[in-house]
Amino acid sequence: MEQPVLAAALALLWAGAVGLGLGAAYDLLRAPRLLHPRWTWLSDLLFGLGLSWGILYTALVPGAGELRVSHLAAMGLGFYLWRRTLGQPVLAAALAVLRRFDKMVRTLTKPLTGFFIFLRQLAKKYFSTGEKWGRILKRVRPAPAVPPRREGGSA
């Protein structure tokens, strides 16, 4: 059974649109990775999940259950076109937004940071560590048991 030409063309366009979306997701996930390198694993994981979804969706919906090489090529072309056209401006805008967000978070949490530093110094100064408490408790001896006093009677 053959696909009509219009359906095949729409499937290719849809695969290209999925590739464009994956390119946008890649750039939006790349911005936090550039600012905070320790988030690389998370953005790679999210992109991998998005890529898996894109391939599965392209195979099931427009491809009617068949994943064709032309669909993968259209996804790759969409991704390439995104990176070469809108990728750089979107990445620059995302970096600018994330830098401002980081600056705002730092500004808002600066008093909390100072307060936590104060609490840490206070705890260090006035509270003993576990090791010190262990030494203190070893040296403390229980008080000798005092026999109860008898009321009345002769001594």
C-alpha positions as a printed NumPy array, in Angstrom:
array([[  0.   ,   0.   ,   0.   ],
       [  1.47 ,   3.311,  -1.032],
       [  1.076,   6.66 ,   0.607],
       [ -0.428,   9.516,  -1.369],
       [  2.077,  12.163,  -2.372],
       [  0.397,  14.858,  -0.256],
       [  0.493,  12.659,   2.863],
       [  4.188,  11.9  ,   2.306],
       [  4.943,  15.611,   1.85 ],
       [  3.021,  16.489,   5.019],
       [  4.886,  13.777,   6.925],
       [  8.207,  15.232,   5.756],
       [  7.119,  18.759,   6.743],
       [  6.006,  17.449,  10.115],
       [  9.353,  15.717,  10.646],
       [ 11.12 ,  18.969,   9.719],
       [  8.983,  20.839,  12.264],
       [  9.906,  18.291,  14.922],
       [ 13.57 ,  18.861,  14.   ],
       [ 13.08 ,  22.617,  14.391],
       [ 11.514,  22.03 ,  17.806],
       [ 14.402,  19.814,  18.837],
       [ 16.826,  22.523,  17.735],
       [ 14.99 ,  25.071,  19.868],
       [ 15.006,  22.702,  22.836],
       [ 18.724,  22.072,  22.346],
       [ 19.528,  25.785,  22.424],
       [ 17.257,  26.466,  25.386],
       [ 18.883,  23.616,  27.302],
       [ 22.342,  24.716,  26.204],
       [ 22.067,  28.096,  27.947],
       [ 21.988,  26.728,  31.525],
       [ 24.704,  24.253,  30.587],
       [ 27.   ,  27.123,  29.573],
       [ 26.313,  29.092,  32.766],
       [ 26.377,  26.133,  35.158],
       [ 28.5  ,  23.263,  33.822],
       [ 27.355,  20.922,  36.59 ],
       [ 23.87 ,  20.923,  34.979],
       [ 25.219,  19.326,  31.79 ],
       [ 23.979,  15.855,  32.68 ],
       [ 20.455,  17.151,  33.294],
       [ 20.205,  19.08 ,  30.04 ],
       [ 21.667,  16.138,  28.1  ],
       [ 19.153,  13.815,  29.729],
       [ 16.246,  16.12 ,  28.889],
       [ 17.43 ,  16.514,  25.307],
       [ 17.817,  12.756,  24.952],
       [ 14.263,  12.263,  26.19 ],
       [ 13.032,  14.928,  23.766],
       [ 14.923,  13.35 ,  20.886],
       [ 13.486,   9.931,  21.717],
       [  9.993,  11.407,  21.86 ],
       [ 10.54 ,  13.213,  18.544],
       [ 11.657,  10.064,  16.743],
       [  8.87 ,   7.968,  18.243],
       [  6.22 ,  10.596,  17.495],
       [  7.444,  11.047,  13.932],
       [  7.375,   7.296,  13.403],
       [  3.9  ,   6.788,  14.85 ],
       [  1.845,   9.829,  13.862],
       [  2.839,  11.193,  10.452],
       [  4.663,   8.04 ,   9.393],
       [  1.684,   5.796,  10.191],
       [  3.856,   3.417,  12.191],
       [  6.83 ,   3.405,   9.842],
       [  9.996,   5.317,  10.486],
       [ 11.558,   6.171,   7.178],
       [ 15.039,   7.451,   6.527],
       [ 13.504,  10.477,   4.83 ],
       [ 11.771,  11.383,   8.096],
       [ 15.061,  11.222,   9.98 ],
       [ 16.713,  13.285,   7.263],
       [ 13.928,  15.879,   7.491],
       [ 14.365,  16.017,  11.281],
       [ 18.096,  16.494,  10.858],
       [ 17.525,  19.203,   8.25 ],
       [ 15.083,  20.996,  10.545],
       [ 17.601,  20.834,  13.382],
       [ 20.371,  22.117,  11.09 ],
       [ 18.218,  24.979,   9.793],
       [ 17.335,  26.01 ,  13.348],
       [ 20.978,  26.039,  14.437],
       [ 22.058,  28.05 ,  11.383],
       [ 19.254,  30.631,  11.428],
       [ 17.52 ,  31.247,  14.762],
       [ 19.8  ,  29.243,  17.03 ],
       [ 22.355,  31.928,  17.854],
       [ 19.906,  34.783,  18.632],
       [ 17.731,  32.499,  20.758],
       [ 20.775,  31.207,  22.635],
       [ 21.978,  34.764,  23.279],
       [ 18.524,  35.782,  24.525],
       [ 18.274,  32.712,  26.759],
       [ 21.717,  33.416,  28.218],
       [ 20.74 ,  37.027,  28.928],
       [ 17.527,  35.961,  30.663],
       [ 19.321,  33.314,  32.743],
       [ 22.082,  35.743,  33.746],
       [ 19.482,  38.244,  34.958],
       [ 17.614,  35.492,  36.784],
       [ 20.841,  34.346,  38.476],
       [ 21.633,  37.915,  39.487],
       [ 18.121,  38.378,  40.894],
       [ 18.322,  35.128,  42.878],
       [ 21.731,  36.078,  44.269],
       [ 20.449,  39.516,  45.256],
       [ 17.402,  38.059,  46.985],
       [ 19.32 ,  35.334,  48.812],
       [ 22.29 ,  37.459,  49.915],
       [ 20.694,  38.345,  53.298],
       [ 19.873,  34.662,  53.853],
       [ 23.436,  33.68 ,  53.063],
       [ 24.739,  36.159,  55.629],
       [ 22.24 ,  34.891,  58.186],
       [ 23.274,  31.267,  57.617],
       [ 26.957,  32.203,  57.956],
       [ 26.101,  33.923,  61.252],
       [ 24.217,  30.83 ,  62.471],
       [ 27.111,  28.563,  61.532],
       [ 29.591,  30.741,  63.448],
       [ 27.241,  30.884,  66.414],
       [ 26.82 ,  27.113,  66.456],
       [ 30.574,  26.614,  66.171],
       [ 31.222,  28.956,  69.065],
       [ 28.546,  27.87 ,  71.519],
       [ 27.752,  24.251,  70.733],
       [ 30.128,  21.369,  71.048],
       [ 30.774,  18.856,  68.358],
       [ 29.74 ,  15.231,  68.778],
       [ 33.311,  14.205,  69.552],
       [ 33.582,  16.824,  72.265],
       [ 30.275,  15.706,  73.8  ],
       [ 31.591,  12.15 ,  73.87 ],
       [ 34.666,  13.229,  75.849],
       [ 32.529,  15.28 ,  78.234],
       [ 30.133,  12.391,  78.898],
       [ 33.039,   9.979,  79.564],
       [ 34.406,  12.254,  82.26 ],
       [ 31.096,  12.874,  83.979],
       [ 30.466,  10.246,  86.629],
       [ 27.073,   9.485,  88.   ],
       [ 26.489,  10.806,  91.52 ],
       [ 26.67 ,   8.182,  94.246],
       [ 23.348,   6.824,  95.317],
       [ 22.217,   8.339,  98.609],
       [ 20.153,   6.088, 100.828],
       [ 16.71 ,   7.483, 101.451],
       [ 16.202,   9.332, 104.726],
       [ 13.971,   7.786, 107.249],
       [ 11.369,   9.952, 108.787],
       [ 10.979,   9.764, 112.503],
       [ 12.478,   7.02 , 114.635],
       [ 15.784,   6.947, 116.423],
       [ 19.045,   7.315, 114.696]])
